[in-house]
mmCIF file of C-alpha atoms and ligand atoms in Angstrom:
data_model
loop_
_atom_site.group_PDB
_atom_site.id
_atom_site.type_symbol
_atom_site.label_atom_id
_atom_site.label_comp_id
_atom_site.label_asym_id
_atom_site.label_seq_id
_atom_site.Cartn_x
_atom_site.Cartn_y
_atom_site.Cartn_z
ATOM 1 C CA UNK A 4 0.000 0.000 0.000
ATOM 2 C CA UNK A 5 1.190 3.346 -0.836
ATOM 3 C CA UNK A 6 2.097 5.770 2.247
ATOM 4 C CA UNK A 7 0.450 8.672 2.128
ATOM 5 C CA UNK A 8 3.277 11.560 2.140
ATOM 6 C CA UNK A 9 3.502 13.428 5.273
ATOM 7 C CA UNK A 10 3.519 17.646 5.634
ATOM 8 C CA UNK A 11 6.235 18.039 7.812
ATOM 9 C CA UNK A 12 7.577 21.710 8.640
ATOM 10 C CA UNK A 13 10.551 22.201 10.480
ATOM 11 C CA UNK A 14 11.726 25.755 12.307
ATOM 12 C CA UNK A 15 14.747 26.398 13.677
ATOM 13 C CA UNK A 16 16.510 28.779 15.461
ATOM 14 C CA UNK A 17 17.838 30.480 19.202
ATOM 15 C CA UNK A 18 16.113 31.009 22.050
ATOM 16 C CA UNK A 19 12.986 33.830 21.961
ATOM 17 C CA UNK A 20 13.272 33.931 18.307
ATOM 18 C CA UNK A 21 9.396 33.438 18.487
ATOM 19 C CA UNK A 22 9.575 30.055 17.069
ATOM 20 C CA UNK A 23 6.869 28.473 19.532
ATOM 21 C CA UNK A 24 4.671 31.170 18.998
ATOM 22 C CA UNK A 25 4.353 30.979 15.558
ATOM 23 C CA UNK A 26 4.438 27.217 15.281
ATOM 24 C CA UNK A 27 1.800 27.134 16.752
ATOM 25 C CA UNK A 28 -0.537 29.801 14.851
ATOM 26 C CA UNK A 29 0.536 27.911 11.741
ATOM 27 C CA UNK A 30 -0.308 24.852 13.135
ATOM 28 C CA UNK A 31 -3.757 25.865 13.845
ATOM 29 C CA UNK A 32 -3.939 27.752 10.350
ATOM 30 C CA UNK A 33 -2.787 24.215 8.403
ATOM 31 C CA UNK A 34 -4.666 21.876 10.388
ATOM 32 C CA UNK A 35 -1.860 20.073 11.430
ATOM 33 C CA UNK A 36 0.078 19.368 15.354
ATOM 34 C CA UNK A 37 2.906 21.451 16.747
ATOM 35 C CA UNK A 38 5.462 19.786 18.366
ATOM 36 C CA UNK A 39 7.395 21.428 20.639
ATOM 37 C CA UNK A 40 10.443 19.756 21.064
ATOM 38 C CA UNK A 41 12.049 22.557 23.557
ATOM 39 C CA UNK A 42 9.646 21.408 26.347
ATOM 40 C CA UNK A 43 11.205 17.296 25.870
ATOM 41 C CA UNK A 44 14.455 18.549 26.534
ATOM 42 C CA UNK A 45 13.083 21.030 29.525
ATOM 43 C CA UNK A 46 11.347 17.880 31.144
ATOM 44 C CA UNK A 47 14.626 15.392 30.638
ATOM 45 C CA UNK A 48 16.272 18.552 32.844
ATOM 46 C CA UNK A 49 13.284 18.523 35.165
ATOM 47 C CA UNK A 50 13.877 14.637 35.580
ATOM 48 C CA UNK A 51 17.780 15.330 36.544
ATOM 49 C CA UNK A 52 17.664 18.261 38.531
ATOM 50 C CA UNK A 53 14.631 16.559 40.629
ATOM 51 C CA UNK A 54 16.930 13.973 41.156
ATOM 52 C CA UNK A 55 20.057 15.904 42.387
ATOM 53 C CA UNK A 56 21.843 15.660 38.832
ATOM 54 C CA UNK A 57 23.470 18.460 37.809
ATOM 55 C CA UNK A 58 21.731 18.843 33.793
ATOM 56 C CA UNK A 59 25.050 18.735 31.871
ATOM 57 C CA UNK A 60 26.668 16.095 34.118
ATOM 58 C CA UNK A 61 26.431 13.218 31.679
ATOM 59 C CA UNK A 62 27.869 10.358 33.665
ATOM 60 C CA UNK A 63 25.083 10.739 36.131
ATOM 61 C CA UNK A 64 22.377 11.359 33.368
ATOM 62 C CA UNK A 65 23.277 8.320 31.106
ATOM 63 C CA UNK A 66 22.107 6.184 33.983
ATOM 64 C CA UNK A 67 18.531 8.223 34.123
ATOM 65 C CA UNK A 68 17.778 7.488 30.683
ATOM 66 C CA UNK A 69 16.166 4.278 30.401
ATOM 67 C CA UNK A 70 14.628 5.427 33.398
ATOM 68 C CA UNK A 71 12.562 8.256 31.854
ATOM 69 C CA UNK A 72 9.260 8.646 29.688
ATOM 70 C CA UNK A 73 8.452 11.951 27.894
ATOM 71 C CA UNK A 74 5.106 11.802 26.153
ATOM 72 C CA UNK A 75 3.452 14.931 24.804
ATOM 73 C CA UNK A 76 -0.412 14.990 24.267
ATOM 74 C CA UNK A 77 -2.311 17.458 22.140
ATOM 75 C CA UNK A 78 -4.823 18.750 23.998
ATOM 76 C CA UNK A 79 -7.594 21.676 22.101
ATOM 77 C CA UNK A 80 -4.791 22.474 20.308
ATOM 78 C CA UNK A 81 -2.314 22.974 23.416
ATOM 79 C CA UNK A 82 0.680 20.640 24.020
ATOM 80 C CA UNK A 83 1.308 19.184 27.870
ATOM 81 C CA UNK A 84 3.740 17.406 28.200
ATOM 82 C CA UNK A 85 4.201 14.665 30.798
ATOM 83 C CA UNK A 86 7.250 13.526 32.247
ATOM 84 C CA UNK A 87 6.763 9.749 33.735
ATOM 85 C CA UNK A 88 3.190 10.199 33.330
ATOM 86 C CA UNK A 89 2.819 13.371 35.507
ATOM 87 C CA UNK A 90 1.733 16.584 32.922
ATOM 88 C CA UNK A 91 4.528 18.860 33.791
ATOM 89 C CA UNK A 92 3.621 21.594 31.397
ATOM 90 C CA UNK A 93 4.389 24.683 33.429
ATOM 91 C CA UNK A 94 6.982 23.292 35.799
ATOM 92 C CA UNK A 95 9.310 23.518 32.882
ATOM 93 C CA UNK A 96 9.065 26.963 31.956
ATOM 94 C CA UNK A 97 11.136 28.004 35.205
ATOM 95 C CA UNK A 98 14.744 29.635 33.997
ATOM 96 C CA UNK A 99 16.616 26.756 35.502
ATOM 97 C CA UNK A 100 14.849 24.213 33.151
ATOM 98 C CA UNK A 101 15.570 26.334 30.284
ATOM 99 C CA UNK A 102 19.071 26.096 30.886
ATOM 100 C CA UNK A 103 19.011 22.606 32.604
ATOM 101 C CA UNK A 104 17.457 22.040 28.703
ATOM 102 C CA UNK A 105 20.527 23.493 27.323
ATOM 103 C CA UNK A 106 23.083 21.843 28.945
ATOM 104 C CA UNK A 107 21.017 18.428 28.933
ATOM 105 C CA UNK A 108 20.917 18.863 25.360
ATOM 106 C CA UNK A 109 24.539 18.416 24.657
ATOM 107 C CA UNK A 110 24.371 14.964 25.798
ATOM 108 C CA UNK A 111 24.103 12.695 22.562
ATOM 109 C CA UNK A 112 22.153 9.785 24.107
ATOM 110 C CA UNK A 113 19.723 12.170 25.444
ATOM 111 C CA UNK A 114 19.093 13.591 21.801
ATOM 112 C CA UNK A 115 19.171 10.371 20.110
ATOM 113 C CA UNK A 116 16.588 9.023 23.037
ATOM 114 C CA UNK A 117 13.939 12.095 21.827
ATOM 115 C CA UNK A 118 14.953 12.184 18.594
ATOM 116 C CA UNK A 119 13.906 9.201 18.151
ATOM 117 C CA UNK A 120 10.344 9.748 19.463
ATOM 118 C CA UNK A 121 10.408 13.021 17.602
ATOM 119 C CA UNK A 122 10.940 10.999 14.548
ATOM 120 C CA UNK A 123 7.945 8.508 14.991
ATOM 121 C CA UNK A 124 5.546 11.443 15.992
ATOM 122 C CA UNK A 125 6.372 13.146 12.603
ATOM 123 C CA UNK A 126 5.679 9.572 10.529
ATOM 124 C CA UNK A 127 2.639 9.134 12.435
ATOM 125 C CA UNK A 128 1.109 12.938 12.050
ATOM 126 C CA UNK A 129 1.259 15.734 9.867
ATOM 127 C CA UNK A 130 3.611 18.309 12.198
ATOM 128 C CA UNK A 131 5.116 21.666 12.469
ATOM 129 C CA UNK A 132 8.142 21.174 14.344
ATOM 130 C CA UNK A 133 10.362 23.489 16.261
ATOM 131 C CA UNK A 134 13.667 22.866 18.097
ATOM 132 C CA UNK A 135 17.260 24.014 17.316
ATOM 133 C CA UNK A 136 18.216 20.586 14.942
ATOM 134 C CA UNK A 137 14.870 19.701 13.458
ATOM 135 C CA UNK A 138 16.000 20.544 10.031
ATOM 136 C CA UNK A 139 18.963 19.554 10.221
ATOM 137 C CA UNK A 140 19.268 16.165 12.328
ATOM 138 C CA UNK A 141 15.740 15.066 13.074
ATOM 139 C CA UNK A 142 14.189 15.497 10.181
ATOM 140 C CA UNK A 143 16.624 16.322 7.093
ATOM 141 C CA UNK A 144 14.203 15.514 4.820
ATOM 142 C CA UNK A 145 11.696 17.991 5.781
ATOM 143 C CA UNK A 146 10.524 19.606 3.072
ATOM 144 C CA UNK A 147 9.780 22.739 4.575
ATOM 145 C CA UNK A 148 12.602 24.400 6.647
ATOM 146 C CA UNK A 149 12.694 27.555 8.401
ATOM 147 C CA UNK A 150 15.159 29.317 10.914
ATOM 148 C CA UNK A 151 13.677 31.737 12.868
ATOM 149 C CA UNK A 152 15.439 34.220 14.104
ATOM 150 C CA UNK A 153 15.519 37.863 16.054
ATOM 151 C CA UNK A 154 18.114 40.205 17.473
ATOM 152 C CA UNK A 155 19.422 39.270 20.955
ATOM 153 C CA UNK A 156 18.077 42.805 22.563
ATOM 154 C CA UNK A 157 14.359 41.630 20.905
ATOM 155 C CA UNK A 158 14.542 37.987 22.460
ATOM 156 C CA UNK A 159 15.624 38.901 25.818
ATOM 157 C CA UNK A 160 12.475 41.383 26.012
ATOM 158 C CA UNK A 161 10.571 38.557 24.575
ATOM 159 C CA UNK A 162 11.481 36.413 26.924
ATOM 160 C CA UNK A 163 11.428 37.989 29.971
ATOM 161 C CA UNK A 164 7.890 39.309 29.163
ATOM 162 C CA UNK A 165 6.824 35.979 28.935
ATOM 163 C CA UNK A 166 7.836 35.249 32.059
ATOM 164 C CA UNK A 167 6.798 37.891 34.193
ATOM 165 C CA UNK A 168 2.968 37.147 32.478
ATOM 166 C CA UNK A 169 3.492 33.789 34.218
ATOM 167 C CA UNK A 170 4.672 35.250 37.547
ATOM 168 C CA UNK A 171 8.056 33.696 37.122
ATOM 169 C CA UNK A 172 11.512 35.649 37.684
ATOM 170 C CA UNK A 173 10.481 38.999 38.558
ATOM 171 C CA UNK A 174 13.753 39.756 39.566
ATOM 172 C CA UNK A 175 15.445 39.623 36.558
ATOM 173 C CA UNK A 176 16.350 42.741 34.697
ATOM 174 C CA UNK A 177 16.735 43.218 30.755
ATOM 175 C CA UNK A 178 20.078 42.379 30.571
ATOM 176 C CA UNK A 179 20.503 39.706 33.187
ATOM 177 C CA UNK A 180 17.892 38.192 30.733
ATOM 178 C CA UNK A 181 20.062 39.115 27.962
ATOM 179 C CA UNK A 182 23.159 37.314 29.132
ATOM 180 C CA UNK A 183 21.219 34.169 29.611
ATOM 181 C CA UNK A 184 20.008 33.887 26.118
ATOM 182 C CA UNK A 185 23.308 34.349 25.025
ATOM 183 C CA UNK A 186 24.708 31.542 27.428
ATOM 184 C CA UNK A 187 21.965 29.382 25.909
ATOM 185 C CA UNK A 188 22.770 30.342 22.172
ATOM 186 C CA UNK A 189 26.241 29.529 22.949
ATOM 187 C CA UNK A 190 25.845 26.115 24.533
ATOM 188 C CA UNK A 191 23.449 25.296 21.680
ATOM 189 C CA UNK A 192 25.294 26.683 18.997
ATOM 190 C CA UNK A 193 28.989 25.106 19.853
ATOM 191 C CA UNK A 194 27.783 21.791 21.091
ATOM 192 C CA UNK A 195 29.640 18.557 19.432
ATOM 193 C CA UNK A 196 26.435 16.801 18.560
ATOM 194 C CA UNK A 197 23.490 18.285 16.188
ATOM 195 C CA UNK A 198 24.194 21.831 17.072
ATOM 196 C CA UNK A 199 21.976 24.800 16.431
ATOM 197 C CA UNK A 200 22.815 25.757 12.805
ATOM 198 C CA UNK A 201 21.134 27.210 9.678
ATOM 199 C CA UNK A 202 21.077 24.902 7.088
ATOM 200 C CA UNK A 203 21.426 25.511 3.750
ATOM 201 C CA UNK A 204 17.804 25.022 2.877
ATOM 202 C CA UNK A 205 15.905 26.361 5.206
ATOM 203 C CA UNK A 206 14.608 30.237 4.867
ATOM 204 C CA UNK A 207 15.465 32.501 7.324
ATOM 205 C CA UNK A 208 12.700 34.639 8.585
ATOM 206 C CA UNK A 209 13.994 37.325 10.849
ATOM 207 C CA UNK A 210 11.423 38.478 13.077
ATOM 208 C CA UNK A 211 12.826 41.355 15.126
ATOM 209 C CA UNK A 212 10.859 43.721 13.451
ATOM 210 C CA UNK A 213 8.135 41.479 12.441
ATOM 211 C CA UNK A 214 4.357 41.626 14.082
ATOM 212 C CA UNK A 215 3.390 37.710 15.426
ATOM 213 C CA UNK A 216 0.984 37.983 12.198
ATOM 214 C CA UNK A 217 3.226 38.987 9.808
ATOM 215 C CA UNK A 218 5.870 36.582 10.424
ATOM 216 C CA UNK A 219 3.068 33.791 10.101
ATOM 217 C CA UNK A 220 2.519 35.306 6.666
ATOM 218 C CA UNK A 221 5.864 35.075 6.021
ATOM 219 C CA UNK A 222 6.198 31.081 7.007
ATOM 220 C CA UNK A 223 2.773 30.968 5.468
ATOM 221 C CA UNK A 224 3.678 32.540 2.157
ATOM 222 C CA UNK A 225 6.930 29.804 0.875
ATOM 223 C CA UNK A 226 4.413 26.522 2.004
ATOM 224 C CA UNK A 227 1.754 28.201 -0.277
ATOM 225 C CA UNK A 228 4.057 28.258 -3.071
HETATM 226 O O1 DC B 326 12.989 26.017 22.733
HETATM 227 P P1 DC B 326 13.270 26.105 24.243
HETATM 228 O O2 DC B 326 13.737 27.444 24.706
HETATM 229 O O3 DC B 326 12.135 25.586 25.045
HETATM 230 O O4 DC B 326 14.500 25.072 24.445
HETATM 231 C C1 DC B 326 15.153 24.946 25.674
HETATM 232 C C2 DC B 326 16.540 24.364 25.470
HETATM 233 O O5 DC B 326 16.423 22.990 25.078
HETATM 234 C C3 DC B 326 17.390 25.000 24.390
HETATM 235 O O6 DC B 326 18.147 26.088 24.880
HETATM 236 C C4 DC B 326 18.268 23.871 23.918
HETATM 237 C C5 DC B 326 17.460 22.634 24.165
HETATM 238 N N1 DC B 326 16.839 22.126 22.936
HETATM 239 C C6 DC B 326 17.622 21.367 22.091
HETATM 240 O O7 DC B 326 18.797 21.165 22.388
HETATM 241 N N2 DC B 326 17.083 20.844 20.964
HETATM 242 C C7 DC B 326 15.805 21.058 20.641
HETATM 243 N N3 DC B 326 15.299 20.505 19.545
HETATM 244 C C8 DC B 326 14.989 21.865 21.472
HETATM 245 C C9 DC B 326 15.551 22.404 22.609
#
C-alpha cells in the first residue's frame, strides 16, 4: 500500500526567536500538530535536577535514561507534556529548566533518546516542528525548513515578558535576561552533537521587526508556493 506523504515543517533557530509562537498559529492555520520539542528537553532537565543531577553532568544522566518517559499529548490544540506520566507543562518553563534544557541537550544519548520519538511522531502525524536541529538532524528531509530568528536585545524582552505574564523571575532585569540567552545560544550553537545551525535550505525569517501575524505570513507565504 502506498504511504500517504507526510507535511512536515521544520523551524529552527535560538532562544525567543518566536519560534513556539508561531508554530503554533501555523499549526492551527494548516490543520496540522505542533510539536514542541524545547519542552522534551526542559522535562529530561526537570527529571535530573529533581533527582540531584546536575543537567550537563552526563555520567550521572546516562544512567537516568532508560529510566525516563516523555510523552506529549495534544490537547484543544495545546501541548502538555508529561514527564513519567505526571503533565509537567508549566513546571518547565522556570529559567533553571531552560538552561538545565541546554546543557542536557549536549548529551548525545539524550538527543538520540527524543529524537527518536520526535521521529515517529512526525511519521505518524502531519507536524510543524520546532527545536534548534529539526531541520537539520531530526528530520533532514523535511521539506519545509525555516530558521527563525531575532536580534538578541528583541529575544531577551521577549522572553522575559513571557515570564513575568506567568509570575516567574520577577527579579530579573533586561540584561541579566540578555546574558542568559546568550549563554543558551552559545551552549546550543557550539555543542559537538546536532548543534543549532542554519542549514542551507531552510529560509530565514527574521522576526525582530516582524508583528506575530506577519511573520506567520511570512512562514505561510513559501508553504503556499
Ligand atoms: O525552545 P526552548 O527554549 O524551550 O529550548 C530549551 C533548550 O532545550 C534549548 O536552549 C536547547 C534545548 N533544545 C535542544 O537542544 N534541541 C531542541 N530541539 C529543542 C531544545
Amino acid at each position: 500500500m502506498e504511504q500517504k506523504q507526510r507535511i512536515n515543517i521544520a523551524i529552527d533557530g535560538p532562544a525567543g526567536a518566536g519560534k513556539s509562537t508561531l508554530a503554533k498559529l501555523i499549526a492551527e492555520r494548516l490543520n496540522i500538530l505542533h510539536l514542541d520539542t524545547g519542552a522534551m528537553y526542559r522535562a529530561m532537565a526537570l527529571k535530573a535536577l529533581r533527582s540531584g543531577i546536575e543537567p550537563g553532568d552526563a555520567s550521572r544522566v546516562l544512567p537516568l535514561l532508560p529510566k525516563t518517559e516523555i510523552t506529549v499529548k495534544n490537547i484543544g490544540g495545546i501541548q502538555h507534556t508529561y514527564l513519567d506520566g505526571e503533565d509537567v507543562s508549566n513546571l518547565i518553563r522556570t529559567p533553571e529548566a531552560s538552561k538545565g534544557a541546554s546543557d542536557i541537550g549536549v548529551i548525545p544519548e539524550v538527543r538520540m533518546k527524543l529524537a527518536e520519538s520526535q521521529r515517529k511522531f512526525a511519521e505518524e502525524y502531519d507536524v510543524i516542528m520546532d527545536g534548534r536541529e529539526i531541520g537539520s538532524f531530526v528530520l533532514p528531509d523535511a521539506p519545509y525548513k525555516f530558521y527563525v530568528t531575532a536580534s538578541a536585545d528583541e529575544r531577551a524582552r521577549r522572553r522575559l515578558l513571557e515570564l513575568q505574564q506567568k509570575g516567574i523571575g520577577l527579579d530579573k532585569t533586561l540584561e541579566s535576561m540578555r546574558e542568559e540567552i546568550l549563554a543558551r545560544d552559545h551552549t546550543d550553537s557550539t555543542r559537538a552533537f546536532a548543534p543549532l545551525v542554519q542549514v542551507q535550505d531552510a529560509i530565514l525569517i527574521d522576526t525582530t521587526e516582524l508583528s506575530v501575524e506577519e511573520a506567520v505570513e511570512a512562514v505561510l507565504r513559501h508553504i503556499k508556493r
